[in-house]
Amino acid sequence: MNRRSFCRDLLAGGLALTLPARAQAEDPVRIDTHAHVFTRDLTLAGERRYAPDYDASIADYLAMLDRNGMTNGVLIQPSFLGTDNSYMVSALKREPKRLRGIAVLAPEAEETAMRDLAGSGVVGLRLNLIGKPDPAFASPVWQAHLARVKALGWQIEVQAEARRLQALLPPLVEAGVPVVVDHFGRIDPALGTDDAGFAQLLGFGAGQRVWVKLSGAYRIGKGEDGARHASAAAARLRDAFGVQRLVWGSDWPHTQFETVATPARALSDLALWIPDAAERAIALGRTPAQLFRFDA
């Protein structure tokens, strides 16, 4: 099966999970906090590491949520679309109660534009710093930007290698905004939980302003290595942060890993990372409902 046909079958739902009715009844709120929507005909950012050759449409995503037993979803602006958040916003306007969004903006973005996004269901910004330098958070432009983010009650999501988090997170925490770290903190696949940056990330568990996403195990190691790293990392993150500051995301449509991942597998992995059903309900429901303002 080639990559494009695999993606088509995945989006069509042939590889999804059907949840027992009892599980759905016990966990009335189940939130997928990390996914992307896009189509091939959208204008791509000039600087990008990846360009999709298939569509992951709004309709596809909503259908996937239904099949995977999710009541709500959070859409993350994909980096290859840059700061043009319009397609994601169209999804939020289509399902204002069911969806929330995390946008990508330049620090020079005007307050009116940010307020418009907030009115459409955007609840935060993403900093995807893979392949990019650390932002100059101490500069006047960034200080003003972070003040606008705080005034809106938004969060900031960070995707960066674990070794960089010790420098990246403190300025954001000090700015008074909630910070969400993507994909287990992007620990080094060669080091796993021995990554010194991961140990530093655990230190932020003592505070109350940092959350971590259990998502995209394939981004921290190939095959069994990724599974092993994710299981070990999840256990240590639970100890350091408590389950109340962990959330889960499908990472749909698993960009660059479409042939090795499915939403069903992502959900079954969560049961391994958080074996206790009551704790899983917190990570799937109570915590993300508050963090992404579904209860607002």
C-alpha positions as CSV (number, residue, x, y, z in Angstrom):
1,M,0.0,0.0,0.0
2,N,1.5,3.4,-1.0
3,R,1.6,6.4,1.3
4,R,-1.2,8.3,-0.3
5,S,-3.6,5.3,-0.4
6,F,-2.7,4.6,3.3
7,C,-3.6,8.2,4.2
8,R,-6.8,7.9,2.3
9,D,-7.8,4.7,4.1
10,L,-6.8,6.3,7.4
11,L,-8.8,9.4,6.9
12,A,-11.8,7.3,5.6
13,G,-11.8,5.5,9.0
14,G,-10.9,2.0,8.1
15,L,-8.2,1.9,10.8
16,A,-10.1,3.6,13.6
17,L,-11.2,2.3,17.0
18,T,-14.7,1.6,18.1
19,L,-15.1,2.3,21.8
20,P,-17.5,0.4,24.0
21,A,-20.6,2.2,24.9
22,R,-19.8,1.7,28.6
23,A,-16.5,3.6,28.2
24,Q,-18.2,6.4,26.5
25,A,-20.9,6.6,29.2
26,E,-18.2,6.6,32.0
27,D,-16.2,9.4,30.4
28,P,-18.7,11.9,29.0
29,V,-16.0,14.4,28.1
30,R,-13.1,13.1,26.0
31,I,-10.9,15.7,24.3
32,D,-8.2,15.2,21.6
33,T,-5.9,18.1,22.3
34,H,-3.6,17.8,19.2
35,A,-4.5,17.5,15.6
36,H,-4.1,19.4,12.3
37,V,-6.5,20.2,9.4
38,F,-5.3,21.2,5.9
39,T,-5.8,20.6,2.2
40,R,-3.3,20.4,-0.5
41,D,-4.6,23.6,-2.3
42,L,-3.8,25.9,0.6
43,T,-0.9,28.3,0.3
44,L,2.1,27.0,2.1
45,A,4.6,29.0,4.1
46,G,7.8,29.9,2.3
47,E,10.0,28.4,5.1
48,R,8.8,24.9,5.9
49,R,10.2,21.5,6.6
50,Y,7.4,19.5,5.1
51,A,4.6,19.8,2.6
52,P,1.6,17.4,2.6
53,D,0.5,15.5,-0.5
54,Y,-3.0,14.7,0.8
55,D,-5.9,16.4,2.4
56,A,-6.8,16.2,6.1
57,S,-10.0,18.2,5.9
58,I,-12.3,19.5,8.6
59,A,-14.9,16.9,7.7
60,D,-12.2,14.1,8.0
61,Y,-11.3,15.3,11.4
62,L,-14.8,15.5,12.7
63,A,-15.5,12.0,11.4
64,M,-12.3,10.8,13.1
65,L,-13.4,12.3,16.4
66,D,-16.7,10.5,16.2
67,R,-15.1,7.1,15.4
68,N,-12.5,7.5,18.2
69,G,-15.2,8.4,20.8
70,M,-14.0,12.0,21.3
71,T,-16.5,14.6,22.3
72,N,-14.2,17.6,21.5
73,G,-11.0,18.4,19.7
74,V,-8.2,21.0,19.7
75,L,-6.8,22.0,16.3
76,I,-3.1,23.1,16.1
77,Q,-2.1,25.4,13.3
78,P,0.4,23.3,11.2
79,S,3.8,25.0,10.7
80,F,3.7,24.5,6.9
81,L,0.8,27.0,6.8
82,G,2.6,29.7,8.6
83,T,0.6,32.4,10.2
84,D,-2.4,32.0,7.8
85,N,-4.8,30.5,10.3
86,S,-7.9,30.9,8.1
87,Y,-8.6,27.2,7.4
88,M,-8.3,26.3,11.0
89,V,-10.6,29.2,12.0
90,S,-13.2,28.0,9.5
91,A,-13.3,24.7,11.3
92,L,-13.7,26.5,14.7
93,K,-16.6,28.6,13.3
94,R,-18.2,25.4,11.9
95,E,-18.1,23.7,15.3
96,P,-17.8,26.4,17.9
97,K,-18.8,24.2,20.9
98,R,-16.9,21.2,19.9
99,L,-13.5,22.7,18.8
100,R,-10.9,25.0,20.0
101,G,-7.7,26.3,18.2
102,I,-4.1,27.1,18.8
103,A,-2.8,29.6,16.3
104,V,0.6,30.6,14.9
105,L,1.3,34.3,14.8
106,A,4.2,36.7,14.4
107,P,5.1,38.5,17.6
108,E,4.2,41.7,15.8
109,A,0.5,40.6,15.5
110,E,-1.9,43.3,16.4
111,E,-4.3,43.1,19.3
112,T,-7.4,43.4,17.1
113,A,-6.3,40.4,15.0
114,M,-5.7,38.4,18.2
115,R,-9.1,39.4,19.6
116,D,-10.8,38.3,16.4
117,L,-9.1,34.9,16.7
118,A,-10.2,34.7,20.3
119,G,-13.7,35.3,19.2
120,S,-13.5,32.5,16.8
121,G,-12.4,29.9,19.4
122,V,-8.6,30.3,19.5
123,V,-7.3,29.8,23.0
124,G,-3.6,30.1,22.5
125,L,-0.5,30.3,20.4
126,R,2.0,27.7,19.2
127,L,5.7,28.1,19.0
128,N,7.0,25.3,16.8
129,L,10.8,25.9,17.2
130,I,12.1,22.8,15.5
131,G,14.8,24.1,13.1
132,K,14.3,27.7,14.4
133,P,16.3,29.8,16.9
134,D,15.0,30.6,20.3
135,P,12.8,33.7,20.3
136,A,14.2,36.9,21.9
137,F,11.6,36.9,24.7
138,A,13.3,39.8,26.5
139,S,12.9,42.1,23.5
140,P,10.3,44.8,23.6
141,V,8.4,43.2,20.7
142,W,8.1,39.9,22.5
143,Q,7.3,41.5,25.9
144,A,4.4,43.3,24.3
145,H,3.3,40.2,22.5
146,L,3.3,38.1,25.7
147,A,1.4,40.8,27.5
148,R,-1.3,40.6,24.8
149,V,-1.4,36.8,25.1
150,K,-1.8,37.1,28.9
151,A,-4.6,39.7,28.6
152,L,-6.5,37.3,26.4
153,G,-6.1,34.4,28.9
154,W,-4.3,32.4,26.2
155,Q,-1.8,29.7,26.6
156,I,1.4,29.1,24.7
157,E,2.3,25.7,23.3
158,V,6.0,24.9,22.7
159,Q,7.5,22.3,20.4
160,A,11.2,22.2,20.8
161,E,13.9,19.7,21.6
162,A,14.1,18.9,25.3
163,R,17.6,20.3,25.6
164,R,16.2,23.7,24.8
165,L,13.3,23.8,27.3
166,Q,15.3,25.0,30.3
167,A,15.9,28.2,28.4
168,L,12.6,28.5,26.7
169,L,10.1,27.9,29.5
170,P,11.1,30.3,32.3
171,P,10.4,33.5,30.3
172,L,7.0,32.2,29.4
173,V,6.1,31.1,32.9
174,E,7.4,34.5,34.2
175,A,5.1,36.2,31.7
176,G,2.1,34.6,33.5
177,V,0.8,32.5,30.7
178,P,0.0,28.8,30.9
179,V,2.6,26.8,29.0
180,V,2.0,23.4,27.2
181,V,4.9,21.3,26.1
182,D,4.2,19.2,23.1
183,H,5.1,15.5,22.4
184,F,6.6,14.4,25.7
185,G,9.0,17.4,25.5
186,R,10.6,16.0,22.3
187,I,13.3,14.0,24.1
188,D,16.3,12.9,22.1
189,P,15.5,9.5,20.5
190,A,19.0,8.4,21.1
191,L,18.8,9.1,24.8
192,G,15.2,8.5,25.8
193,T,14.5,9.6,29.4
194,D,18.3,9.8,30.0
195,D,18.1,13.1,28.0
196,A,19.3,15.8,30.4
197,G,16.7,18.1,28.9
198,F,13.9,15.8,30.0
199,A,15.2,15.8,33.5
200,Q,15.1,19.6,33.5
201,L,11.5,19.5,32.1
202,L,10.5,17.3,35.1
203,G,11.7,20.1,37.3
204,F,8.9,22.3,36.1
205,G,6.4,19.9,37.7
206,A,7.0,21.6,41.0
207,G,5.2,24.7,39.7
208,Q,1.7,25.1,38.5
209,R,2.1,26.8,35.0
210,V,3.4,24.0,32.8
211,W,1.4,21.1,31.2
212,V,2.7,18.3,29.0
213,K,1.1,16.5,26.1
214,L,1.3,12.7,25.9
215,S,1.3,12.5,22.1
216,G,3.4,11.5,19.1
217,A,5.5,8.7,20.6
218,Y,6.9,8.1,17.1
219,R,8.5,11.6,17.3
220,I,10.8,10.5,20.1
221,G,11.9,7.2,18.7
222,K,11.2,4.8,15.9
223,G,9.1,1.7,16.4
224,E,9.7,-0.1,19.7
225,D,12.2,2.6,20.8
226,G,9.5,5.2,20.6
227,A,7.1,3.1,22.5
228,R,9.6,2.3,25.2
229,H,10.7,6.0,25.6
230,A,7.0,7.1,25.7
231,S,6.1,4.6,28.5
232,A,9.1,5.5,30.6
233,A,8.6,9.2,30.0
234,A,4.8,9.0,30.9
235,A,5.6,7.3,34.2
236,R,8.1,10.0,35.2
237,L,5.9,12.8,34.0
238,R,3.0,11.5,36.1
239,D,5.3,11.5,39.2
240,A,6.6,15.0,38.5
241,F,3.5,16.8,37.3
242,G,0.6,14.7,38.5
243,V,-2.0,13.4,36.1
244,Q,-3.9,16.7,36.4
245,R,-1.3,18.5,34.3
246,L,-1.0,15.9,31.5
247,V,-3.2,15.9,28.4
248,W,-3.5,13.6,25.4
249,G,-3.5,14.2,21.7
250,S,-3.9,11.9,18.7
251,D,-1.5,14.0,16.6
252,W,-3.8,13.3,13.7
253,P,-3.1,12.9,10.8
254,H,0.4,12.1,12.1
255,T,2.3,14.2,9.6
256,Q,5.4,12.5,8.3
257,F,4.4,9.4,10.2
258,E,1.1,8.6,8.4
259,T,2.1,5.0,7.6
260,V,3.1,4.0,11.1
261,A,0.4,5.6,13.3
262,T,-3.4,5.8,13.7
263,P,-5.8,7.6,16.1
264,A,-6.8,4.2,17.4
265,R,-3.3,3.3,18.3
266,A,-2.7,6.7,19.9
267,L,-5.7,6.1,22.1
268,S,-4.7,2.6,23.1
269,D,-1.2,3.9,23.9
270,L,-2.8,6.2,26.4
271,A,-4.2,3.2,28.3
272,L,-0.6,2.0,28.7
273,W,0.8,5.4,29.7
274,I,-2.0,6.0,32.2
275,P,-3.4,2.5,33.2
276,D,-5.9,3.8,35.8
277,A,-9.2,4.6,34.2
278,A,-10.1,7.4,36.7
279,E,-6.7,9.1,36.0
280,R,-7.2,8.7,32.2
281,A,-10.6,10.5,32.6
282,I,-8.7,13.4,34.1
283,A,-6.2,13.6,31.3
284,L,-8.9,13.1,28.6
285,G,-11.6,15.3,30.2
286,R,-11.3,17.5,33.2
287,T,-7.9,18.9,32.6
288,P,-8.2,19.7,28.9
289,A,-11.7,21.1,29.4
290,Q,-10.3,23.7,31.7
291,L,-7.0,24.3,29.9
292,F,-8.5,24.7,26.5
293,R,-11.6,26.6,27.9
294,F,-14.3,24.2,26.8
295,D,-16.0,25.0,30.1
296,A,-16.0,28.7,29.4
